[in-house]
PDB file of C-alpha atoms in Angstrom:
ATOM      1  CA  MET A   1    -106.120 181.101  -2.120  1.00 48.00           C
ATOM      2  CA  SER A   2    -107.361 180.075   1.316  1.00 52.00           C
ATOM      3  CA  GLU A   3    -108.807 176.866  -0.162  1.00 52.00           C
ATOM      4  CA  ARG A   4    -105.394 175.951  -1.623  1.00 53.00           C
ATOM      5  CA  ARG A   5    -103.708 176.637   1.702  1.00 54.00           C
ATOM      6  CA  THR A   6    -106.272 174.476   3.517  1.00 56.00           C
ATOM      7  CA  THR A   7    -105.743 171.655   1.004  1.00 57.00           C
ATOM      8  CA  ARG A   8    -101.971 171.838   1.485  1.00 57.00           C
ATOM      9  CA  GLN A   9    -102.382 171.729   5.263  1.00 58.00           C
ATOM     10  CA  GLU A  10    -104.666 168.702   4.996  1.00 57.00           C
ATOM     11  CA  ASP A  11    -102.159 166.963   2.703  1.00 60.00           C
ATOM     12  CA  GLY A  12     -99.389 167.793   5.170  1.00 62.00           C
ATOM     13  CA  TRP A  13    -101.304 166.191   8.022  1.00 75.00           C
ATOM     14  CA  GLN A  14    -102.030 163.124   5.914  1.00 76.00           C
ATOM     15  CA  TYR A  15     -98.332 162.733   5.073  1.00 74.00           C
ATOM     16  CA  ALA A  16     -97.416 163.165   8.734  1.00 75.00           C
ATOM     17  CA  VAL A  17     -99.901 160.488   9.803  1.00 79.00           C
ATOM     18  CA  MET A  18     -98.553 158.077   7.171  1.00 80.00           C
ATOM     19  CA  LEU A  19     -95.001 158.683   8.392  1.00 81.00           C
ATOM     20  CA  LEU A  20     -95.859 158.068  12.047  1.00 84.00           C
ATOM     21  CA  PRO A  21     -95.401 154.251  11.964  1.00 85.00           C
ATOM     22  CA  ALA A  22     -91.959 154.580  10.370  1.00 82.00           C
ATOM     23  CA  VAL A  23     -90.947 157.295  12.839  1.00 80.00           C
ATOM     24  CA  ALA A  24     -92.176 155.163  15.750  1.00 84.00           C
ATOM     25  CA  VAL A  25     -90.096 152.201  14.542  1.00 84.00           C
ATOM     26  CA  LEU A  26     -87.009 154.415  14.197  1.00 80.00           C
ATOM     27  CA  VAL A  27     -87.507 155.810  17.702  1.00 78.00           C
ATOM     28  CA  VAL A  28     -87.883 152.338  19.214  1.00 82.00           C
ATOM     29  CA  LEU A  29     -85.010 150.733  17.307  1.00 84.00           C
ATOM     30  CA  ILE A  30     -82.515 153.627  17.251  1.00 85.00           C
ATOM     31  CA  LEU A  31     -83.286 156.457  19.645  1.00 86.00           C
ATOM     32  CA  VAL A  32     -84.221 154.361  22.690  1.00 87.00           C
ATOM     33  CA  PRO A  33     -81.079 152.159  22.539  1.00 89.00           C
ATOM     34  CA  LEU A  34     -78.902 155.243  22.024  1.00 91.00           C
ATOM     35  CA  CYS A  35     -80.404 156.970  25.050  1.00 92.00           C
ATOM     36  CA  TYR A  36     -79.911 153.828  27.133  1.00 93.00           C
ATOM     37  CA  LEU A  37     -76.312 153.571  25.911  1.00 94.00           C
ATOM     38  CA  ALA A  38     -75.657 157.190  26.910  1.00 94.00           C
ATOM     39  CA  TYR A  39     -77.270 156.583  30.319  1.00 95.00           C
ATOM     40  CA  THR A  40     -75.208 153.422  30.892  1.00 94.00           C
ATOM     41  CA  SER A  41     -72.019 155.348  30.094  1.00 95.00           C
ATOM     42  CA  LEU A  42     -72.669 157.457  33.202  1.00 95.00           C
ATOM     43  CA  LEU A  43     -72.707 154.399  35.466  1.00 94.00           C
ATOM     44  CA  GLU A  44     -70.160 152.160  37.098  1.00 93.00           C
ATOM     45  CA  TRP A  45     -71.687 148.807  36.254  1.00 91.00           C
ATOM     46  CA  LYS A  46     -69.957 145.452  36.407  1.00 90.00           C
ATOM     47  CA  LEU A  47     -71.425 142.533  34.485  1.00 85.00           C
ATOM     48  CA  THR A  48     -70.725 140.267  37.454  1.00 84.00           C
ATOM     49  CA  ASP A  49     -72.949 142.476  39.637  1.00 84.00           C
ATOM     50  CA  PRO A  50     -75.967 143.536  37.527  1.00 78.00           C
ATOM     51  CA  ALA A  51     -77.768 145.110  40.476  1.00 79.00           C
ATOM     52  CA  GLY A  52     -74.771 147.135  41.661  1.00 81.00           C
ATOM     53  CA  ARG A  53     -75.050 150.191  39.439  1.00 88.00           C
ATOM     54  CA  THR A  54     -73.488 153.418  40.698  1.00 91.00           C
ATOM     55  CA  PHE A  55     -73.902 156.805  39.024  1.00 93.00           C
ATOM     56  CA  VAL A  56     -70.437 158.286  38.352  1.00 94.00           C
ATOM     57  CA  GLY A  57     -71.257 161.063  35.877  1.00 91.00           C
ATOM     58  CA  GLY A  58     -68.434 161.762  33.440  1.00 94.00           C
ATOM     59  CA  ALA A  59     -65.847 159.607  35.226  1.00 96.00           C
ATOM     60  CA  ASN A  60     -65.897 156.996  32.467  1.00 96.00           C
ATOM     61  CA  TYR A  61     -65.228 159.661  29.841  1.00 97.00           C
ATOM     62  CA  LEU A  62     -62.255 161.008  31.808  1.00 97.00           C
ATOM     63  CA  ARG A  63     -60.991 157.455  32.146  1.00 96.00           C
ATOM     64  CA  MET A  64     -61.274 156.978  28.391  1.00 96.00           C
ATOM     65  CA  LEU A  65     -59.256 160.125  27.680  1.00 96.00           C
ATOM     66  CA  ARG A  66     -56.514 158.983  30.064  1.00 97.00           C
ATOM     67  CA  ASP A  67     -56.479 155.358  28.918  1.00 96.00           C
ATOM     68  CA  THR A  68     -53.343 154.622  26.859  1.00 96.00           C
ATOM     69  CA  ASP A  69     -54.877 151.339  25.674  1.00 96.00           C
ATOM     70  CA  PHE A  70     -57.799 153.277  24.203  1.00 97.00           C
ATOM     71  CA  TRP A  71     -55.482 155.627  22.307  1.00 97.00           C
ATOM     72  CA  HIS A  72     -53.536 152.651  20.998  1.00 97.00           C
ATOM     73  CA  ALA A  73     -56.792 151.061  19.775  1.00 97.00           C
ATOM     74  CA  LEU A  74     -57.741 154.372  18.150  1.00 96.00           C
ATOM     75  CA  ARG A  75     -54.426 154.484  16.273  1.00 97.00           C
ATOM     76  CA  VAL A  76     -54.912 150.888  15.107  1.00 97.00           C
ATOM     77  CA  THR A  77     -58.420 151.813  13.909  1.00 96.00           C
ATOM     78  CA  ALA A  78     -57.072 154.823  11.991  1.00 95.00           C
ATOM     79  CA  VAL A  79     -54.421 152.680  10.271  1.00 97.00           C
ATOM     80  CA  PHE A  80     -57.043 150.037   9.494  1.00 97.00           C
ATOM     81  CA  ILE A  81     -59.355 152.645   7.932  1.00 95.00           C
ATOM     82  CA  CYS A  82     -56.631 154.342   5.881  1.00 95.00           C
ATOM     83  CA  GLY A  83     -55.118 151.069   4.686  1.00 96.00           C
ATOM     84  CA  SER A  84     -58.365 149.307   3.874  1.00 96.00           C
ATOM     85  CA  VAL A  85     -60.365 152.161   2.327  1.00 95.00           C
ATOM     86  CA  GLY A  86     -57.291 153.588   0.593  1.00 95.00           C
ATOM     87  CA  MET A  87     -56.485 150.279  -1.107  1.00 96.00           C
ATOM     88  CA  GLN A  88     -60.115 149.667  -2.053  1.00 95.00           C
ATOM     89  CA  ILE A  89     -60.483 153.104  -3.644  1.00 94.00           C
ATOM     90  CA  GLY A  90     -57.088 152.821  -5.345  1.00 93.00           C
ATOM     91  CA  LEU A  91     -57.783 149.379  -6.804  1.00 92.00           C
ATOM     92  CA  GLY A  92     -61.266 150.481  -7.846  1.00 90.00           C
ATOM     93  CA  LEU A  93     -59.880 153.457  -9.767  1.00 90.00           C
ATOM     94  CA  ILE A  94     -57.167 151.344 -11.407  1.00 87.00           C
ATOM     95  CA  LEU A  95     -59.605 148.659 -12.571  1.00 86.00           C
ATOM     96  CA  VAL A  96     -62.640 150.765 -13.489  1.00 84.00           C
ATOM     97  CA  GLU A  97     -61.494 151.837 -16.962  1.00 79.00           C
ATOM     98  CA  ALA A  98     -60.118 148.397 -17.786  1.00 80.00           C
ATOM     99  CA  LEU A  99     -63.397 146.672 -16.915  1.00 80.00           C
ATOM    100  CA  ALA A 100     -65.513 149.390 -18.534  1.00 73.00           C
ATOM    101  CA  ALA A 101     -63.676 148.789 -21.820  1.00 71.00           C
ATOM    102  CA  LEU A 102     -64.404 145.044 -21.817  1.00 72.00           C
ATOM    103  CA  ARG A 103     -66.668 143.807 -24.592  1.00 70.00           C
ATOM    104  CA  TRP A 104     -66.560 140.056 -23.943  1.00 75.00           C
ATOM    105  CA  GLY A 105     -67.237 138.490 -20.560  1.00 70.00           C
ATOM    106  CA  ALA A 106     -68.126 141.803 -18.883  1.00 70.00           C
ATOM    107  CA  THR A 107     -71.412 140.479 -17.466  1.00 75.00           C
ATOM    108  CA  LEU A 108     -69.749 137.349 -16.092  1.00 80.00           C
ATOM    109  CA  ILE A 109     -66.954 139.347 -14.452  1.00 79.00           C
ATOM    110  CA  ARG A 110     -69.343 141.852 -12.880  1.00 77.00           C
ATOM    111  CA  THR A 111     -71.527 139.042 -11.561  1.00 79.00           C
ATOM    112  CA  SER A 112     -68.537 137.236 -10.084  1.00 82.00           C
ATOM    113  CA  LEU A 113     -67.536 140.460  -8.311  1.00 80.00           C
ATOM    114  CA  LEU A 114     -70.624 140.057  -6.133  1.00 82.00           C
ATOM    115  CA  LEU A 115     -69.435 136.765  -4.640  1.00 86.00           C
ATOM    116  CA  PRO A 116     -67.082 138.119  -1.914  1.00 88.00           C
ATOM    117  CA  MET A 117     -69.782 140.536  -0.727  1.00 86.00           C
ATOM    118  CA  VAL A 118     -72.432 137.867  -0.176  1.00 87.00           C
ATOM    119  CA  ILE A 119     -70.155 135.773   2.043  1.00 91.00           C
ATOM    120  CA  PRO A 120     -70.759 136.586   5.754  1.00 91.00           C
ATOM    121  CA  PRO A 121     -67.816 138.478   7.342  1.00 91.00           C
ATOM    122  CA  LEU A 122     -67.367 135.680   9.877  1.00 92.00           C
ATOM    123  CA  VAL A 123     -66.896 133.169   7.059  1.00 94.00           C
ATOM    124  CA  VAL A 124     -64.537 135.553   5.244  1.00 94.00           C
ATOM    125  CA  GLY A 125     -62.421 135.697   8.388  1.00 94.00           C
ATOM    126  CA  LEU A 126     -62.352 131.909   8.637  1.00 93.00           C
ATOM    127  CA  ILE A 127     -61.386 131.541   4.970  1.00 93.00           C
ATOM    128  CA  TRP A 128     -58.469 133.928   5.307  1.00 93.00           C
ATOM    129  CA  ARG A 129     -57.385 132.436   8.616  1.00 93.00           C
ATOM    130  CA  ILE A 130     -57.054 129.085   6.845  1.00 92.00           C
ATOM    131  CA  LEU A 131     -55.256 130.710   3.901  1.00 91.00           C
ATOM    132  CA  TYR A 132     -52.790 132.405   6.281  1.00 91.00           C
ATOM    133  CA  ASP A 133     -52.173 129.239   8.314  1.00 89.00           C
ATOM    134  CA  PRO A 134     -48.361 128.842   8.578  1.00 84.00           C
ATOM    135  CA  THR A 135     -48.423 125.063   8.091  1.00 82.00           C
ATOM    136  CA  ALA A 136     -51.457 124.212   5.959  1.00 80.00           C
ATOM    137  CA  GLY A 137     -52.433 127.541   4.407  1.00 84.00           C
ATOM    138  CA  LEU A 138     -52.472 128.030   0.634  1.00 87.00           C
ATOM    139  CA  ALA A 139     -50.773 131.441   0.884  1.00 84.00           C
ATOM    140  CA  ASN A 140     -47.699 130.061   2.638  1.00 83.00           C
ATOM    141  CA  TYR A 141     -47.676 126.988   0.401  1.00 84.00           C
ATOM    142  CA  LEU A 142     -47.370 129.168  -2.709  1.00 86.00           C
ATOM    143  CA  LEU A 143     -44.984 131.676  -1.137  1.00 82.00           C
ATOM    144  CA  GLY A 144     -42.840 128.810   0.113  1.00 80.00           C
ATOM    145  CA  PHE A 145     -41.658 128.181  -3.462  1.00 80.00           C
ATOM    146  CA  VAL A 146     -39.858 131.542  -3.387  1.00 82.00           C
ATOM    147  CA  GLY A 147     -38.833 131.340   0.262  1.00 77.00           C
ATOM    148  CA  LEU A 148     -41.392 133.860   1.552  1.00 77.00           C
ATOM    149  CA  SER A 149     -43.523 131.666   3.843  1.00 80.00           C
ATOM    150  CA  HIS A 150     -44.349 133.541   7.027  1.00 85.00           C
ATOM    151  CA  PRO A 151     -46.678 133.367  10.083  1.00 89.00           C
ATOM    152  CA  TRP A 152     -48.674 136.363   8.855  1.00 90.00           C
ATOM    153  CA  LEU A 153     -51.240 136.519  11.659  1.00 92.00           C
ATOM    154  CA  ALA A 154     -48.811 135.659  14.466  1.00 91.00           C
ATOM    155  CA  ASP A 155     -46.193 138.308  13.648  1.00 91.00           C
ATOM    156  CA  TYR A 156     -46.911 141.769  15.063  1.00 91.00           C
ATOM    157  CA  ARG A 157     -45.234 143.336  12.010  1.00 92.00           C
ATOM    158  CA  THR A 158     -47.601 141.738   9.482  1.00 93.00           C
ATOM    159  CA  ALA A 159     -50.791 140.903  11.410  1.00 95.00           C
ATOM    160  CA  LEU A 160     -52.588 144.208  10.808  1.00 95.00           C
ATOM    161  CA  GLY A 161     -51.667 144.231   7.125  1.00 95.00           C
ATOM    162  CA  ALA A 162     -52.925 140.671   6.775  1.00 94.00           C
ATOM    163  CA  VAL A 163     -56.274 141.607   8.343  1.00 96.00           C
ATOM    164  CA  ILE A 164     -56.516 144.668   6.098  1.00 96.00           C
ATOM    165  CA  MET A 165     -56.095 142.405   3.068  1.00 95.00           C
ATOM    166  CA  THR A 166     -59.126 140.340   4.125  1.00 95.00           C
ATOM    167  CA  ASP A 167     -61.268 143.476   4.105  1.00 95.00           C
ATOM    168  CA  VAL A 168     -59.778 144.635   0.801  1.00 95.00           C
ATOM    169  CA  TRP A 169     -60.594 141.265  -0.781  1.00 94.00           C
ATOM    170  CA  GLU A 170     -64.179 141.368   0.465  1.00 94.00           C
ATOM    171  CA  TRP A 171     -65.107 144.950  -0.373  1.00 94.00           C
ATOM    172  CA  THR A 172     -62.999 146.112  -3.337  1.00 93.00           C
ATOM    173  CA  PRO A 173     -65.603 144.536  -5.682  1.00 91.00           C
ATOM    174  CA  PHE A 174     -68.297 146.718  -4.061  1.00 91.00           C
ATOM    175  CA  VAL A 175     -66.242 149.867  -4.648  1.00 92.00           C
ATOM    176  CA  LEU A 176     -65.500 148.784  -8.209  1.00 90.00           C
ATOM    177  CA  LEU A 177     -69.154 148.105  -9.039  1.00 88.00           C
ATOM    178  CA  ILE A 178     -70.213 151.521  -7.716  1.00 90.00           C
ATOM    179  CA  LEU A 179     -67.492 153.254  -9.731  1.00 90.00           C
ATOM    180  CA  LEU A 180     -68.432 151.250 -12.832  1.00 87.00           C
ATOM    181  CA  ALA A 181     -72.032 152.417 -12.489  1.00 85.00           C
ATOM    182  CA  SER A 182     -70.856 156.019 -12.176  1.00 87.00           C
ATOM    183  CA  TYR A 183     -68.468 155.592 -15.109  1.00 85.00           C
ATOM    184  CA  ALA A 184     -71.280 154.231 -17.276  1.00 81.00           C
ATOM    185  CA  GLY A 185     -73.166 157.488 -16.708  1.00 83.00           C
ATOM    186  CA  ILE A 186     -70.470 159.545 -18.453  1.00 82.00           C
ATOM    187  CA  PRO A 187     -71.580 160.339 -22.044  1.00 83.00           C
ATOM    188  CA  GLN A 188     -69.423 158.684 -24.701  1.00 81.00           C
ATOM    189  CA  SER A 189     -69.173 162.047 -26.462  1.00 84.00           C
ATOM    190  CA  VAL A 190     -67.130 163.386 -23.534  1.00 82.00           C
ATOM    191  CA  HIS A 191     -64.507 160.660 -24.000  1.00 76.00           C
ATOM    192  CA  GLU A 192     -64.530 161.186 -27.764  1.00 78.00           C
ATOM    193  CA  ALA A 193     -64.008 164.942 -27.329  1.00 85.00           C
ATOM    194  CA  ALA A 194     -61.005 164.264 -25.079  1.00 82.00           C
ATOM    195  CA  ASP A 195     -59.560 161.895 -27.700  1.00 79.00           C
ATOM    196  CA  VAL A 196     -60.044 164.496 -30.441  1.00 81.00           C
ATOM    197  CA  ASP A 197     -58.176 167.040 -28.305  1.00 81.00           C
ATOM    198  CA  GLY A 198     -55.242 164.636 -28.163  1.00 81.00           C
ATOM    199  CA  ALA A 199     -55.545 163.693 -24.489  1.00 80.00           C
ATOM    200  CA  THR A 200     -53.550 160.689 -23.363  1.00 81.00           C
ATOM    201  CA  ARG A 201     -55.259 157.898 -21.452  1.00 80.00           C
ATOM    202  CA  TRP A 202     -53.887 159.259 -18.162  1.00 82.00           C
ATOM    203  CA  GLU A 203     -54.969 162.843 -18.987  1.00 84.00           C
ATOM    204  CA  ARG A 204     -58.434 161.650 -19.970  1.00 83.00           C
ATOM    205  CA  PHE A 205     -58.750 159.795 -16.677  1.00 82.00           C
ATOM    206  CA  ARG A 206     -57.360 162.650 -14.569  1.00 84.00           C
ATOM    207  CA  PHE A 207     -59.144 165.604 -16.148  1.00 84.00           C
ATOM    208  CA  VAL A 208     -62.349 163.993 -17.484  1.00 83.00           C
ATOM    209  CA  THR A 209     -63.243 160.743 -15.753  1.00 84.00           C
ATOM    210  CA  LEU A 210     -62.103 161.506 -12.210  1.00 86.00           C
ATOM    211  CA  PRO A 211     -63.928 164.867 -11.833  1.00 84.00           C
ATOM    212  CA  LEU A 212     -67.152 163.324 -13.162  1.00 85.00           C
ATOM    213  CA  ILE A 213     -67.113 160.300 -10.849  1.00 86.00           C
ATOM    214  CA  ARG A 214     -65.792 162.261  -7.856  1.00 85.00           C
ATOM    215  CA  PRO A 215     -69.173 162.727  -6.091  1.00 82.00           C
ATOM    216  CA  MET A 216     -69.797 158.971  -6.235  1.00 86.00           C
ATOM    217  CA  LEU A 217     -66.203 158.379  -5.139  1.00 88.00           C
ATOM    218  CA  VAL A 218     -66.790 160.454  -2.007  1.00 85.00           C
ATOM    219  CA  THR A 219     -70.062 158.622  -1.351  1.00 85.00           C
ATOM    220  CA  VAL A 220     -68.483 155.184  -1.559  1.00 90.00           C
ATOM    221  CA  ALA A 221     -65.600 156.386   0.636  1.00 89.00           C
ATOM    222  CA  ILE A 222     -68.126 157.499   3.291  1.00 86.00           C
ATOM    223  CA  LEU A 223     -69.897 154.136   3.210  1.00 88.00           C
ATOM    224  CA  ARG A 224     -66.672 152.160   3.417  1.00 92.00           C
ATOM    225  CA  MET A 225     -65.171 154.270   6.212  1.00 91.00           C
ATOM    226  CA  ILE A 226     -68.290 153.813   8.337  1.00 89.00           C
ATOM    227  CA  ASP A 227     -68.287 150.087   7.649  1.00 92.00           C
ATOM    228  CA  VAL A 228     -64.575 149.693   8.437  1.00 93.00           C
ATOM    229  CA  ILE A 229     -64.972 151.575  11.728  1.00 91.00           C
ATOM    230  CA  ARG A 230     -67.676 149.067  12.702  1.00 90.00           C
ATOM    231  CA  GLU A 231     -65.640 146.020  11.623  1.00 93.00           C
ATOM    232  CA  PHE A 232     -65.486 143.306  14.267  1.00 94.00           C
ATOM    233  CA  ALA A 233     -66.154 139.793  12.937  1.00 93.00           C
ATOM    234  CA  LYS A 234     -63.150 139.392  10.630  1.00 94.00           C
ATOM    235  CA  ILE A 235     -60.697 140.707  13.230  1.00 95.00           C
ATOM    236  CA  PHE A 236     -62.245 138.563  15.967  1.00 95.00           C
ATOM    237  CA  VAL A 237     -61.959 135.396  13.875  1.00 94.00           C
ATOM    238  CA  THR A 238     -58.522 135.960  12.342  1.00 94.00           C
ATOM    239  CA  THR A 239     -56.463 137.441  15.206  1.00 94.00           C
ATOM    240  CA  GLY A 240     -58.791 138.212  18.117  1.00 92.00           C
ATOM    241  CA  GLY A 241     -57.021 141.579  18.362  1.00 92.00           C
ATOM    242  CA  GLY A 242     -53.577 139.987  18.657  1.00 89.00           C
ATOM    243  CA  PRO A 243     -50.771 139.265  18.673  1.00 92.00           C
ATOM    244  CA  GLY A 244     -50.866 141.266  21.886  1.00 91.00           C
ATOM    245  CA  THR A 245     -52.959 144.278  20.933  1.00 93.00           C
ATOM    246  CA  THR A 246     -51.477 144.740  17.447  1.00 95.00           C
ATOM    247  CA  THR A 247     -54.833 144.442  15.659  1.00 96.00           C
ATOM    248  CA  GLU A 248     -57.092 145.620  18.487  1.00 96.00           C
ATOM    249  CA  THR A 249     -59.360 148.285  17.034  1.00 96.00           C
ATOM    250  CA  VAL A 250     -61.722 150.391  19.153  1.00 96.00           C
ATOM    251  CA  ASN A 251     -64.496 147.863  18.461  1.00 94.00           C
ATOM    252  CA  MET A 252     -62.322 144.993  19.711  1.00 96.00           C
ATOM    253  CA  PHE A 253     -61.246 147.089  22.698  1.00 97.00           C
ATOM    254  CA  THR A 254     -64.900 147.818  23.518  1.00 96.00           C
ATOM    255  CA  TYR A 255     -65.748 144.115  23.320  1.00 95.00           C
ATOM    256  CA  ARG A 256     -62.866 143.261  25.669  1.00 95.00           C
ATOM    257  CA  GLN A 257     -63.934 145.877  28.215  1.00 95.00           C
ATOM    258  CA  GLY A 258     -67.582 144.827  28.155  1.00 94.00           C
ATOM    259  CA  PHE A 259     -67.566 141.060  27.752  1.00 92.00           C
ATOM    260  CA  VAL A 260     -64.119 139.971  28.934  1.00 93.00           C
ATOM    261  CA  TYR A 261     -63.636 142.352  31.850  1.00 93.00           C
ATOM    262  CA  GLY A 262     -67.375 142.881  32.439  1.00 93.00           C
ATOM    263  CA  ASP A 263     -67.075 146.686  32.680  1.00 94.00           C
ATOM    264  CA  MET A 264     -70.345 147.639  30.994  1.00 94.00           C
ATOM    265  CA  GLY A 265     -70.222 151.307  31.992  1.00 95.00           C
ATOM    266  CA  TYR A 266     -66.846 151.856  30.339  1.00 96.00           C
ATOM    267  CA  ALA A 267     -67.861 149.760  27.316  1.00 96.00           C
ATOM    268  CA  ALA A 268     -70.957 151.951  26.896  1.00 96.00           C
ATOM    269  CA  THR A 269     -68.731 155.042  27.027  1.00 97.00           C
ATOM    270  CA  LEU A 270     -66.642 153.635  24.201  1.00 97.00           C
ATOM    271  CA  GLY A 271     -69.859 152.898  22.301  1.00 95.00           C
ATOM    272  CA  VAL A 272     -70.965 156.528  22.649  1.00 96.00           C
ATOM    273  CA  PHE A 273     -67.553 157.636  21.391  1.00 96.00           C
ATOM    274  CA  MET A 274     -67.857 155.366  18.354  1.00 94.00           C
ATOM    275  CA  PHE A 275     -71.353 156.653  17.575  1.00 92.00           C
ATOM    276  CA  LEU A 276     -70.257 160.299  17.795  1.00 93.00           C
ATOM    277  CA  THR A 277     -67.176 159.584  15.690  1.00 91.00           C
ATOM    278  CA  ILE A 278     -69.214 157.966  12.917  1.00 89.00           C
ATOM    279  CA  LEU A 279     -71.826 160.753  13.070  1.00 89.00           C
ATOM    280  CA  THR A 280     -69.196 163.519  12.886  1.00 90.00           C
ATOM    281  CA  LEU A 281     -67.315 161.779  10.094  1.00 85.00           C
ATOM    282  CA  THR A 282     -70.491 161.249   8.084  1.00 83.00           C
ATOM    283  CA  ILE A 283     -71.630 164.871   8.428  1.00 86.00           C
ATOM    284  CA  GLY A 284     -68.181 166.159   7.476  1.00 85.00           C
ATOM    285  CA  LEU A 285     -67.859 163.938   4.414  1.00 80.00           C
ATOM    286  CA  VAL A 286     -71.421 164.666   3.257  1.00 79.00           C
ATOM    287  CA  ARG A 287     -70.666 168.401   3.397  1.00 84.00           C
ATOM    288  CA  LEU A 288     -67.464 167.773   1.447  1.00 80.00           C
ATOM    289  CA  GLU A 289     -69.440 165.828  -1.147  1.00 76.00           C
ATOM    290  CA  ARG A 290     -71.896 168.712  -1.559  1.00 79.00           C
ATOM    291  CA  ARG A 291     -69.079 171.223  -2.017  1.00 80.00           C
ATOM    292  CA  LEU A 292     -67.417 169.018  -4.609  1.00 70.00           C
ATOM    293  CA  ALA A 293     -70.740 168.577  -6.432  1.00 69.00           C
ATOM    294  CA  GLU A 294     -71.325 172.349  -6.435  1.00 73.00           C
ATOM    295  CA  ALA A 295     -67.779 172.981  -7.649  1.00 70.00           C
ATOM    296  CA  ALA A 296     -68.274 170.504 -10.483  1.00 61.00           C
TER     297      ALA A 296
END
């Protein structure tokens, strides 16, 4: 018994030693920058005066809570998340059964779905900026035939929706491919049993397919929400946060504070807020996923 325990302890030490390089890399690349970010958030530090750093404690956090521009950016971010992720999940669910039933051309369609995802976000933003152009854009050219041409990115009523559509175009294929993989894991006998019981297509989807792909649905929602919160490039290229601050998310607001106004202390505070928001959201959704998996 003691020999087995000694062997297990030796194996444990060997595993720990093998993990040390990976842990060291994680500490250097993640923990150190996070600690420096948290430290910077406690300073009053202007980019124009790198040497003039003053410790102000939690003053930047109080400023953030009182800043109406920050709360506006937070609302824009929430709308962006709900609109983008909601449409991606909705379109993925609508298309998953249709594509899963395809017999001809399925491989070609699934391969083509990868194309939007491999295009860099900056290029995606440029493509859609050209498409939305009020004078030379393809979107307005086609809509002009029915009298619906419009300056989509310049109008505060449509700018955020137009930016959301760029993200939906880029990432709906990702959601769809994940759901297709989950759908393929459902035994055919389950669908056949539902058909024998006289279930309609909607009932089969609602009571059979959806519960079985729900854990993967929550997972892909977590991934997309985190990614949308971090979105910067497409917004920067298409609208720059405008018109006014209509499309200014917290990421865009942080960029403006840090690199336009040079207020690095306040920008770091916003960065800490974003990190804690993503961490809290991830933990909450992972727990929800576990509960749903246990319930299933």
